[in-house]
Every structure is written in C-alpha cells, then in structure tokens.
Amino acid sequence: MSIKESLEKVRDNVWELPSDYKKEMRVPGRLYLDDESIKDIEEGALEQVANVACMPGIQGASIAMPDIHFGYGFSIGGVGAFNYNNGVVSPGGVGFDINCGVRMLRTNLSEDEIKPKLKELTEVLFKNIPSGVGSKGQIRLKDNEINEVLDYGAWWAVERGFGWEEDLKFLEENGRMKEAESAIVSDKAKKRGIPQLGSLGSGNHFLEVQKIDEIYDENVAKAFGLEAGSIAIMIHSGSRGCGHQICSDYLRKMDKAYRNYKINLPDRQLACAPIDSKEAQSYLKSMAAGANYAWANRQMMSHWIRQSFEEVFSRDAEDMGMTTIYDVAHNIAKKEVHKVKGSHMEVLVHRKGATRAFGPGRREIPKEYSSVGQPVLIPGTMGTASYILHGTDLAMEETFGSTAHGAGRVLSRTAAKKQFTAEQIEKDLNAKGIHVKANSAPVLAEEAPDAYKNVDSVVKTSHDAGIAKLVAKVLPLAVTKG
DNA sequence: ATGTGC
C-alpha cells in the first residue's frame, strides 16, 4: 500500500498516518490537510513525516502543517516534539534559515493618505533596507560587537538605538533567547553575519506595505490593534548567512554524533544527538545565537522602516502609531511545557516552517494578548494576501501549539524561472496596483505567485481544523525584495 | 533559505 493510501481521515482537514505504516515508527503521523491537498501531496514529504516519527523520544505525533512540502530531512511545515529523557535535537528539524520569521508593524495611516506617496515610499524603503543575496547592512559593527548581537538579539539592537524598548514586549521570546552562547559560534558564521546584519536577504523574503483588507474577528483584531482600512507593514526575513552557517556547522557535527550515539535513523539528513549530549547542547546554544541574530536583524529593519515613513510623510513614527504587533519565528526549536497523555511534560519542540500558535493564558504571550491567544503571522507570496490569525486551545492540545507558516512552494525556483518572466510578473502586479521593487529580475520570476500553493487555502485549513483562527486579511500595496 | 556545487 502506498503511503498516501495509508492515510486515515480523523475528521475534516485532519489525517493520521498510522504508526504501523513503518515498523520503526514510534508515534503516528498527523497531517492537517484538506481533501484537495491530500490529492496533490508529495509522497516524499509524507515519507519525511514517517521518518521523523521514527526518531528517539518523539512525543504525540510527527505533525505536518497545511503548507507541508519536501525539505532537508524534516519536511517544511513539520513539527516534532521530543522529551528530555531520551529525546533528540536535530538541526534538520529547524532548517537552514534559523529563525526565519515575520514581524508586523501597524500604523494609523489610511490607504488614501499613503496612495499619493506610495511610489516614493517604495523607493525610500528599498534604499533604506538593503536586500539581495549577499546583501550588506548599512552599519559597521565594532570589534566583538557581533558577540553581543548573538547573545542579546533585539535587546542589543534597541540598546544601540534601533527601535523602541516597547517593541521587545511584542516579540516571541522578547527577541532574545537567553540560552545563546556567542563564544561557541564558529568564526565562519560570525564572519558571514557581520556585514549582513540589517539586511533583508533574498528568495521569498520581503518587505511589504499592506492594507488591512478584512477583519474576521473584531474582538481579537481590536486586541491586536488591527483596524480595517489602515496600513500595516510586514517584514519576512531571517538570520542570513550567519544562521545558514550555524546550521551547516552542526549538520556536519551531528552526522558524526548520531553514529557515535548509535541512533538508528531512516535518513541521515535527520542527523541528531540526545538532548543532554554535548553536541546537542552546543547546537541549541548556537541555534539560539542564530535566532538572536534574526531578531536583531528584524529589529534594525523595523527602525529603518519607521525612519523611511518619517522621511516620506514628514511625521514622527510615534505620531503615525507605528508600534509592533508581533514577531514570530518560523524555524526554531524550543523548550516548552505541553500536555502529553494528560500530564505536563517539558519537550523540545522543533518547528520547521511552522508558526507557534499559543492559545489564551500561556505565560509566553504578552499580557496584552493573553486573553485571546498569540498573534500568528502568515505571509503569502508576492502580490497575494497575508493573514493574521490567533493561537488556540486546540493547537495546545493537538499540535504543541503550532500552525502553518505560509504559502509553500509548488514549483522549484528553476521551474518557476522557466515558466515566468520578470517583466510579466511585474506587469501583473502593477495591474493590481502593487508597486514592486526587486534587486534582481530573476527573483521576481522565481517568486511568481503561481510558484506557490495558494496561501488562502493554507490559512483556511488551519482555521477550519481549529489550530489557529482567522483574525484579519491584509493585501500588499508595495513590495521590496532581494 | 544560502558567498545558489565541495
């Protein structure tokens, strides 16, 4: 029986891959997909869900989000929680772009107010927020300062004058994982990170000026400060070459480690080590440093976004109400307490292309949002909608407080470049009234909306399954990209 | 995602 035929429907939008699909599986697979997506799912990605279910110490289920696709070892859109007794940590379960994530800022500006200046605003944002492969930030770090970035994340950035202290309240982990230890991060990772700090990157990373188009839940929208018709800004970016290097460094170390610890794996890309081993502990400290880099990065860009708005509209950012709604990580592993088989357990949750979606009452959420659950920021692809959802109690019960993270690629970059031209994509966007400014033409073709799974359906599946609930939809007015 | 192959 093929892996697809082995799936059993649990309820609408939820499927189980029974643990007897493969004898090494320790837990079942659990997939959040609608009937349509089940037909199109890559068998390779499903095999990856089964593979993760074979890893030592995995709890509950190997979970796949509605935007699942094939990745390195773990699928993208995969969640795996491991216990602290015999569980493991795996760099492939976090991904190359450590703490790739999304930050959203609000404004009190209306579409009418910004429309006449939109072209200018796009140019200014493009100028002030460096983007592109190998792009460099616009500051020069002092000797040793990279270590402070890695240890203190967004706290370092605020201390250095980038943005507001109040921003920190509204970042996952308050923008700093205390476990980080810059001293053990490789010189190579630091060397790559130093010039790139404060830059957007390439690929699907973007900066968007958006209009809040539709509100689905007035009460929650109010708590998040979202008002229909007003303008918001979304930053989608990660830890650049720094996080990439940290991941590469540890994939190599873990490839040795898992053999030494005699861990049997169905795929060597799942290379891992017992959580209490020295390899695992140094990975977690380095990963946290990479995550901090990404939070510092988004913090700096937020500052330049405010400056850009000030430049174009000749008003103070405070006056334009440019506060932070929230900042979420999409690629990260974290120690969290979850209910497993009725009792509370400390687990290491790997989210790779998945968003934390904590429900009401969790202490990790800012108190301002505590009664409604955390904001979940799900970016669409260029020229399409993005969404704000909120975390739910059901996510806490079923997915270790996690949901989808975005559209999910359906065409490879190469395939997309064959099928689309930059000129056509830009024309299509302009026809929709969207200003776009990209560093290189090919990136527009690579990131063509049709190269991605429809984000509307990803979000709908999360909502219908109940692992996050819709709050608002935003539409792009201006996009800058690598 | 990424000094876009090591």
Coordinates of C-alpha atoms (C1' of nucleotides) in Angstrom, one line a residue:
Chain A
M1 CA 0.0 0.0 0.0
S2 CA 1.4 3.4 -0.9
I3 CA 2.0 6.0 1.8
K4 CA -0.9 8.1 0.5
E5 CA -3.3 5.2 0.7
S6 CA -2.2 4.5 4.3
L7 CA -3.6 7.8 5.4
E8 CA -6.7 7.7 7.5
K9 CA -9.1 10.6 7.9
V10 CA -9.6 11.6 11.5
R11 CA -12.0 14.4 10.8
D12 CA -12.3 17.1 8.2
N13 CA -8.8 18.6 7.5
V14 CA -7.0 16.1 9.8
W15 CA -5.4 12.8 8.7
E16 CA -3.4 10.2 10.5
L17 CA -0.6 8.1 9.2
P18 CA -0.8 5.0 11.5
S19 CA 2.4 4.1 13.3
D20 CA 2.3 0.6 11.7
Y21 CA 3.0 2.1 8.3
K22 CA 6.7 1.5 9.1
K23 CA 7.8 -0.7 11.9
E24 CA 10.4 1.8 13.2
M25 CA 7.7 4.5 13.7
R26 CA 7.3 5.3 17.5
V27 CA 4.3 7.5 17.0
P28 CA 1.8 8.1 14.2
G29 CA 2.0 10.9 11.7
R30 CA -0.7 13.6 11.9
L31 CA -1.4 15.8 9.0
Y32 CA -3.5 19.0 8.6
L33 CA -4.7 18.9 5.0
D34 CA -7.9 19.5 3.2
D35 CA -9.3 16.8 0.8
E36 CA -7.9 18.7 -2.2
S37 CA -4.4 19.0 -0.9
I38 CA -4.3 15.3 0.0
K39 CA -4.6 14.5 -3.7
D40 CA -1.6 16.7 -4.6
I41 CA 0.7 15.9 -1.7
E42 CA 4.3 14.9 -2.5
E43 CA 4.9 11.3 -1.4
G44 CA 8.5 12.3 -0.5
A45 CA 7.2 14.8 2.1
L46 CA 4.9 12.2 3.6
E47 CA 7.8 9.8 3.9
Q48 CA 9.6 12.5 5.8
V49 CA 6.7 12.7 8.2
A50 CA 7.0 9.0 8.7
N51 CA 10.8 9.2 9.1
V52 CA 10.5 11.9 11.9
A53 CA 8.1 9.6 13.7
C54 CA 11.0 7.1 14.0
M55 CA 13.2 9.4 15.9
P56 CA 14.1 8.7 19.6
G57 CA 11.9 10.3 22.2
I58 CA 9.3 11.8 19.9
Q59 CA 6.0 12.6 21.6
G60 CA 2.4 12.5 20.5
A61 CA 2.8 12.5 16.7
S62 CA 5.0 13.6 13.8
I63 CA 3.0 16.6 12.7
A64 CA 2.5 18.2 9.3
M65 CA 1.0 21.5 8.6
P66 CA -1.2 22.5 5.7
D67 CA 1.7 24.0 3.8
I68 CA 3.9 20.9 4.1
H69 CA 6.5 20.3 1.3
F70 CA 9.7 18.3 0.9
G71 CA 12.6 19.6 2.8
Y72 CA 16.1 18.6 4.2
G73 CA 15.4 15.6 6.4
F74 CA 12.2 17.0 8.0
S75 CA 9.6 18.3 5.7
I76 CA 9.0 22.0 5.7
G77 CA 5.7 22.6 7.6
G78 CA 6.8 19.9 10.1
V79 CA 6.6 19.9 13.9
G80 CA 8.2 17.4 16.2
A81 CA 8.4 17.4 20.0
F82 CA 10.9 15.3 21.9
N83 CA 11.1 14.5 25.6
Y84 CA 14.1 15.4 27.7
N85 CA 14.8 11.8 28.9
N86 CA 15.6 10.0 25.7
G87 CA 14.8 12.6 23.0
V88 CA 17.0 14.3 20.5
V89 CA 17.6 17.6 18.8
S90 CA 18.2 17.7 15.0
P91 CA 19.4 20.8 13.0
G92 CA 17.4 19.5 10.1
G93 CA 14.3 19.9 12.2
V94 CA 14.9 23.7 12.4
G95 CA 16.2 24.3 8.9
F96 CA 19.0 26.3 7.4
D97 CA 17.4 29.7 8.0
I98 CA 17.3 29.7 11.8
N99 CA 14.6 32.0 13.0
C100 CA 13.3 32.9 9.6
G101 CA 10.3 34.8 10.7
V102 CA 7.8 37.6 10.3
R103 CA 7.3 40.9 12.1
M104 CA 4.3 43.1 11.7
L105 CA 4.1 46.8 12.5
R106 CA 0.9 48.8 12.5
T107 CA 0.2 52.4 11.5
N108 CA -2.7 54.7 11.9
L109 CA -2.4 55.8 8.3
S110 CA -5.2 55.1 5.8
E111 CA -4.7 53.9 2.2
D112 CA -5.9 57.4 0.9
E113 CA -3.1 59.0 3.0
I114 CA -0.4 56.9 1.6
K115 CA -1.5 56.4 -2.0
P116 CA -0.1 59.6 -3.5
K117 CA 3.3 58.9 -1.9
L118 CA 3.4 55.1 -2.5
K119 CA 5.9 55.1 -5.3
E120 CA 8.2 57.4 -3.3
L121 CA 7.7 55.3 -0.2
T122 CA 8.6 52.1 -2.1
E123 CA 11.8 53.7 -3.4
V124 CA 12.8 55.0 0.0
L125 CA 12.2 51.6 1.7
F126 CA 14.1 49.9 -1.0
K127 CA 17.0 52.3 -0.5
N128 CA 17.0 52.1 3.4
I129 CA 16.5 48.4 3.8
P130 CA 19.3 46.5 2.0
S131 CA 18.2 43.4 0.2
G132 CA 19.5 40.7 -2.2
V133 CA 21.8 37.7 -2.0
G134 CA 25.0 38.6 -0.1
S135 CA 23.5 42.0 0.7
K136 CA 25.2 44.0 3.3
G137 CA 23.7 46.0 6.1
Q138 CA 24.2 49.8 6.4
I139 CA 26.1 49.7 9.7
R140 CA 29.6 48.6 10.6
L141 CA 29.9 46.6 13.8
K142 CA 32.6 47.4 16.2
D143 CA 35.2 44.8 17.3
N144 CA 33.5 41.9 19.1
E145 CA 30.0 43.5 18.7
I146 CA 28.8 40.5 16.7
N147 CA 29.0 38.6 20.0
E148 CA 26.6 41.0 21.6
V149 CA 24.2 40.6 18.7
L150 CA 24.3 36.8 19.1
D151 CA 23.9 36.9 22.9
Y152 CA 21.3 39.7 23.2
G153 CA 19.4 39.8 19.9
A154 CA 16.8 42.5 19.6
W155 CA 17.9 43.8 23.1
W156 CA 21.2 44.7 21.6
A157 CA 19.5 46.4 18.7
V158 CA 17.3 48.5 21.0
E159 CA 20.3 49.4 23.2
R160 CA 22.1 50.5 20.1
G161 CA 19.2 52.8 19.2
F162 CA 17.4 50.7 16.7
G163 CA 13.7 50.9 17.5
W164 CA 11.9 51.2 20.8
E165 CA 12.2 49.4 24.1
E166 CA 8.4 48.7 23.9
D167 CA 9.0 46.7 20.8
L168 CA 10.6 43.9 22.8
K169 CA 7.4 43.1 24.7
F170 CA 5.8 42.1 21.4
L171 CA 8.5 39.7 20.0
E172 CA 8.4 36.0 20.5
E173 CA 11.0 35.3 23.3
N174 CA 11.1 39.1 23.7
G175 CA 13.6 38.9 20.8
R176 CA 16.3 37.2 22.8
M177 CA 16.9 33.6 23.7
K178 CA 19.0 33.5 26.9
E179 CA 20.5 30.1 26.1
A180 CA 22.5 31.7 23.3
E181 CA 26.3 31.5 23.7
S182 CA 28.2 33.5 21.1
A183 CA 31.6 32.1 22.4
I184 CA 30.9 28.8 20.7
V185 CA 29.6 30.1 17.4
S186 CA 32.1 29.4 14.6
D187 CA 34.2 32.3 13.4
K188 CA 33.0 31.5 9.9
A189 CA 29.3 32.1 10.9
K190 CA 30.3 35.4 12.6
K191 CA 32.3 36.4 9.6
R192 CA 29.3 35.9 7.3
G193 CA 27.0 37.6 9.8
I194 CA 29.0 40.7 10.4
P195 CA 28.5 42.5 7.1
Q196 CA 24.9 41.2 6.6
L197 CA 23.3 42.4 9.8
G198 CA 20.4 44.7 8.9
S199 CA 19.6 43.3 5.5
L200 CA 16.5 41.5 4.2
G201 CA 18.1 38.7 2.1
S202 CA 16.6 37.1 -1.0
G203 CA 14.2 34.5 -2.2
N204 CA 10.8 34.7 -0.6
H205 CA 12.0 37.3 2.0
F206 CA 10.2 40.6 1.5
L207 CA 9.2 43.8 3.0
E208 CA 5.6 44.8 2.3
V209 CA 3.4 47.8 2.9
Q210 CA -0.1 46.4 3.3
K211 CA -3.7 47.4 3.7
I212 CA -5.8 45.7 6.3
D213 CA -8.5 44.5 3.9
E214 CA -10.8 42.3 6.0
I215 CA -11.4 41.6 9.7
Y216 CA -12.8 38.2 10.6
D217 CA -12.8 38.6 14.4
E218 CA -13.5 42.2 15.7
N219 CA -12.7 41.4 19.3
V220 CA -9.3 39.8 18.6
A221 CA -8.4 42.4 15.9
K222 CA -9.1 45.1 18.5
A223 CA -6.7 43.4 21.0
F224 CA -4.0 43.3 18.3
G225 CA -4.7 46.9 17.3
L226 CA -5.8 46.0 13.8
E227 CA -8.3 48.2 12.1
A228 CA -9.9 47.6 8.6
G229 CA -8.6 50.1 6.0
S230 CA -5.5 51.1 7.9
I231 CA -1.9 50.4 6.7
A232 CA 0.5 47.9 8.2
I233 CA 4.0 46.7 7.4
M234 CA 5.3 43.2 7.2
I235 CA 8.9 42.0 7.3
H236 CA 9.7 38.5 6.3
S237 CA 13.4 37.8 6.9
G238 CA 15.8 35.5 8.8
S239 CA 19.4 35.0 10.1
R240 CA 21.1 35.4 6.7
G241 CA 24.4 33.7 6.1
C242 CA 25.0 33.5 9.8
G243 CA 22.2 31.1 10.6
H244 CA 22.9 29.2 7.5
Q245 CA 26.5 28.7 8.5
I246 CA 25.5 27.6 12.1
C247 CA 23.1 25.0 10.6
S248 CA 25.8 23.7 8.2
D249 CA 28.4 23.6 11.0
Y250 CA 26.1 21.4 13.1
L251 CA 24.8 19.2 10.4
R252 CA 28.4 18.0 10.0
K253 CA 28.9 17.5 13.7
M254 CA 25.6 15.7 14.1
D255 CA 26.3 13.4 11.2
K256 CA 29.2 12.0 13.4
A257 CA 27.3 12.3 16.6
Y258 CA 24.3 10.2 15.7
R259 CA 26.6 7.3 14.7
N260 CA 28.6 7.6 18.0
Y261 CA 25.4 7.5 20.0
K262 CA 24.2 4.6 17.9
I263 CA 20.9 6.2 16.9
N264 CA 19.2 4.4 14.1
L265 CA 17.7 6.8 11.5
P266 CA 15.8 6.1 8.3
D267 CA 17.5 9.1 6.7
R268 CA 20.9 10.6 7.5
Q269 CA 19.6 14.1 6.9
L270 CA 17.8 13.6 10.2
A271 CA 21.2 13.6 12.0
C272 CA 20.7 14.4 15.6
A273 CA 22.0 13.9 19.1
P274 CA 20.5 13.2 22.6
I275 CA 19.3 16.4 24.1
D276 CA 21.7 16.1 27.0
S277 CA 24.8 15.4 24.9
K278 CA 27.5 17.9 24.4
E279 CA 26.8 18.1 20.7
A280 CA 23.1 18.8 21.3
Q281 CA 23.7 21.4 24.0
S282 CA 26.2 23.3 21.8
Y283 CA 23.8 23.2 18.9
L284 CA 21.0 24.6 21.0
K285 CA 23.2 27.4 22.3
S286 CA 24.4 28.2 18.7
M287 CA 20.9 27.9 17.3
A288 CA 19.7 30.4 19.9
A289 CA 22.5 32.7 18.9
G290 CA 21.4 32.4 15.3
A291 CA 17.8 33.1 16.4
N292 CA 19.0 36.2 18.2
Y293 CA 20.8 37.4 15.1
A294 CA 17.5 37.2 13.2
W295 CA 15.6 39.2 15.9
A296 CA 18.3 41.9 15.9
N297 CA 18.1 41.9 12.1
R298 CA 14.3 42.4 12.1
Q299 CA 14.6 45.0 14.8
M300 CA 17.1 47.1 12.8
M301 CA 14.9 46.9 9.7
S302 CA 11.9 48.0 11.8
H303 CA 13.8 51.0 12.8
W304 CA 14.7 51.9 9.2
I305 CA 11.1 51.3 8.1
R306 CA 10.0 53.9 10.7
Q307 CA 12.7 56.3 9.5
S308 CA 11.6 55.8 5.9
F309 CA 8.0 56.6 6.8
E310 CA 9.2 59.7 8.7
E311 CA 11.2 60.8 5.7
V312 CA 8.3 60.4 3.3
F313 CA 5.4 61.7 5.4
S314 CA 7.3 64.2 7.5
R315 CA 5.7 63.0 10.7
D316 CA 7.1 61.1 13.7
A317 CA 6.7 57.4 13.8
E318 CA 5.0 57.6 17.2
D319 CA 2.5 60.0 15.7
M320 CA 1.8 57.6 12.9
G321 CA 1.2 54.9 15.5
M322 CA 4.0 52.6 14.2
T323 CA 4.0 50.1 17.0
T324 CA 4.9 46.4 16.8
I325 CA 2.0 44.0 16.6
Y326 CA 4.2 40.9 16.9
D327 CA 7.2 39.0 15.7
V328 CA 7.1 35.2 15.2
A329 CA 9.8 32.6 14.4
H330 CA 9.0 30.1 11.6
N331 CA 12.2 27.9 12.0
I332 CA 13.2 27.2 15.6
A333 CA 13.5 24.6 18.4
K334 CA 12.4 25.5 21.9
K335 CA 11.9 24.0 25.3
E336 CA 8.2 24.2 26.2
V337 CA 5.8 22.6 28.6
H338 CA 2.9 20.7 26.9
K339 CA 0.3 18.3 28.0
V340 CA 1.2 14.8 26.8
K341 CA -1.2 12.0 27.6
G342 CA -2.9 14.1 30.2
S343 CA 0.2 15.2 32.2
H344 CA 2.5 18.2 31.7
M345 CA 5.8 17.5 30.2
E346 CA 8.9 19.5 29.2
V347 CA 9.5 18.9 25.5
L348 CA 11.9 20.3 22.8
V349 CA 9.6 21.4 20.1
H350 CA 11.1 21.6 16.6
R351 CA 9.1 23.9 14.3
K352 CA 10.4 23.9 10.7
G353 CA 8.2 26.1 8.5
A354 CA 5.6 26.3 11.3
T355 CA 4.4 29.1 13.5
R356 CA 4.0 28.9 17.2
A357 CA 0.2 29.4 17.8
F358 CA -0.1 29.5 21.6
G359 CA -3.6 29.8 22.9
P360 CA -5.0 32.1 25.6
G361 CA -3.4 32.1 29.0
R362 CA 0.1 30.9 28.2
R363 CA 2.7 32.9 30.1
E364 CA 4.9 33.2 27.0
I365 CA 2.3 35.6 25.4
P366 CA 2.4 39.3 26.0
K367 CA -0.2 40.2 28.7
E368 CA -2.0 42.5 26.2
Y369 CA -2.8 39.4 24.1
S370 CA -3.2 36.9 26.9
S371 CA -7.0 36.6 26.8
V372 CA -7.2 36.0 23.0
G373 CA -4.0 33.9 22.2
Q374 CA -0.9 35.0 20.4
P375 CA -0.9 36.6 17.0
V376 CA 0.1 34.2 14.2
L377 CA 1.6 35.9 11.2
I378 CA 1.3 34.0 8.0
P379 CA 2.8 35.7 4.9
G380 CA 1.5 35.0 1.5
T381 CA 3.7 35.2 -1.6
M382 CA 4.4 38.3 -3.6
G383 CA 1.3 40.0 -4.7
T384 CA -1.1 37.9 -2.7
A385 CA -2.8 38.3 0.7
S386 CA -1.2 37.6 4.0
Y387 CA -3.1 36.7 7.2
I388 CA -3.1 37.3 10.9
L389 CA -4.6 34.5 13.0
H390 CA -4.6 33.8 16.7
G391 CA -3.4 30.8 18.6
T392 CA -6.0 28.4 20.1
D393 CA -6.5 25.9 23.0
L394 CA -7.0 23.2 20.4
A395 CA -3.5 23.9 19.0
M396 CA -2.2 23.4 22.5
E397 CA -3.9 20.0 22.7
E398 CA -3.1 18.7 19.2
T399 CA 0.0 20.4 17.7
F400 CA 2.2 21.5 20.6
G401 CA 0.8 25.0 20.0
S402 CA 1.7 25.2 16.3
T403 CA 0.2 26.0 12.9
A404 CA 1.1 26.7 9.3
H405 CA 3.7 29.4 8.3
G406 CA 3.0 30.4 4.7
A407 CA 2.2 29.5 1.2
G408 CA 4.6 26.7 0.5
R409 CA 6.4 26.3 -2.8
V410 CA 4.9 24.0 -5.5
L411 CA 7.4 24.9 -8.3
S412 CA 11.1 24.8 -7.9
R413 CA 13.0 28.0 -8.5
T414 CA 14.3 26.6 -11.7
A415 CA 10.9 25.5 -12.9
A416 CA 9.5 28.9 -12.0
K417 CA 12.2 30.7 -14.0
K418 CA 11.3 28.6 -17.0
Q419 CA 7.6 29.3 -16.7
F420 CA 7.5 33.0 -15.9
T421 CA 9.4 36.2 -16.9
A422 CA 10.2 39.0 -14.6
E423 CA 8.5 41.5 -17.0
Q424 CA 5.2 39.6 -17.0
I425 CA 5.2 39.3 -13.2
E426 CA 5.9 42.9 -12.6
K427 CA 3.2 43.9 -15.2
D428 CA 0.7 41.6 -13.4
L429 CA 1.5 43.2 -10.0
N430 CA 1.3 46.7 -11.4
A431 CA -2.1 45.9 -12.9
K432 CA -3.3 45.1 -9.4
G433 CA -2.0 48.4 -8.2
I434 CA 1.0 46.9 -6.4
H435 CA 4.4 48.7 -6.5
V436 CA 7.3 46.3 -6.6
K437 CA 11.0 46.9 -6.4
A438 CA 13.4 44.0 -6.5
N439 CA 17.2 43.8 -6.6
S440 CA 17.4 41.3 -9.4
A441 CA 14.9 40.4 -12.1
P442 CA 15.2 36.6 -11.8
V443 CA 13.9 36.7 -8.2
L444 CA 10.6 38.1 -9.5
A445 CA 10.1 35.0 -11.7
E446 CA 11.3 32.7 -9.0
E447 CA 8.8 34.1 -6.6
A448 CA 5.9 34.3 -9.0
P449 CA 2.6 33.8 -7.1
D450 CA 1.8 30.7 -9.1
A451 CA 5.0 29.1 -8.0
Y452 CA 3.4 28.8 -4.6
K453 CA 0.5 27.0 -3.1
N454 CA -2.4 29.3 -2.5
V455 CA -2.0 30.9 0.9
D456 CA -5.8 31.3 1.3
S457 CA -6.3 27.6 1.3
V458 CA -3.4 27.0 3.8
V459 CA -4.9 29.5 6.2
K460 CA -8.4 28.2 5.7
T461 CA -7.3 24.7 6.6
S462 CA -5.6 25.9 9.8
H463 CA -8.8 27.8 10.6
D464 CA -11.2 25.0 9.8
A465 CA -9.1 22.5 11.7
G466 CA -9.0 24.9 14.6
I467 CA -5.2 25.0 15.1
A468 CA -5.4 28.8 14.7
K469 CA -8.3 31.1 14.0
L470 CA -8.6 33.9 11.4
V471 CA -8.4 37.5 12.6
A472 CA -7.6 39.6 9.6
K473 CA -6.5 39.6 5.9
V474 CA -4.0 42.1 4.5
L475 CA -3.3 42.9 0.9
P476 CA 0.0 44.2 -0.5
L477 CA 0.3 47.8 -1.8
A478 CA 4.1 47.8 -2.1
V479 CA 6.7 45.1 -2.0
T480 CA 10.5 45.2 -1.9
K481 CA 12.6 42.1 -2.3
G482 CA 16.0 40.7 -2.8
Chain B
dA1 C1' 16.9 29.9 2.7
dT2 C1' 22.3 30.3 1.0
dG3 C1' 29.2 33.5 -0.6
dT4 C1' 22.6 29.1 -5.3
dG5 C1' 28.0 22.6 -6.1
dC6 C1' 32.5 20.8 -2.5

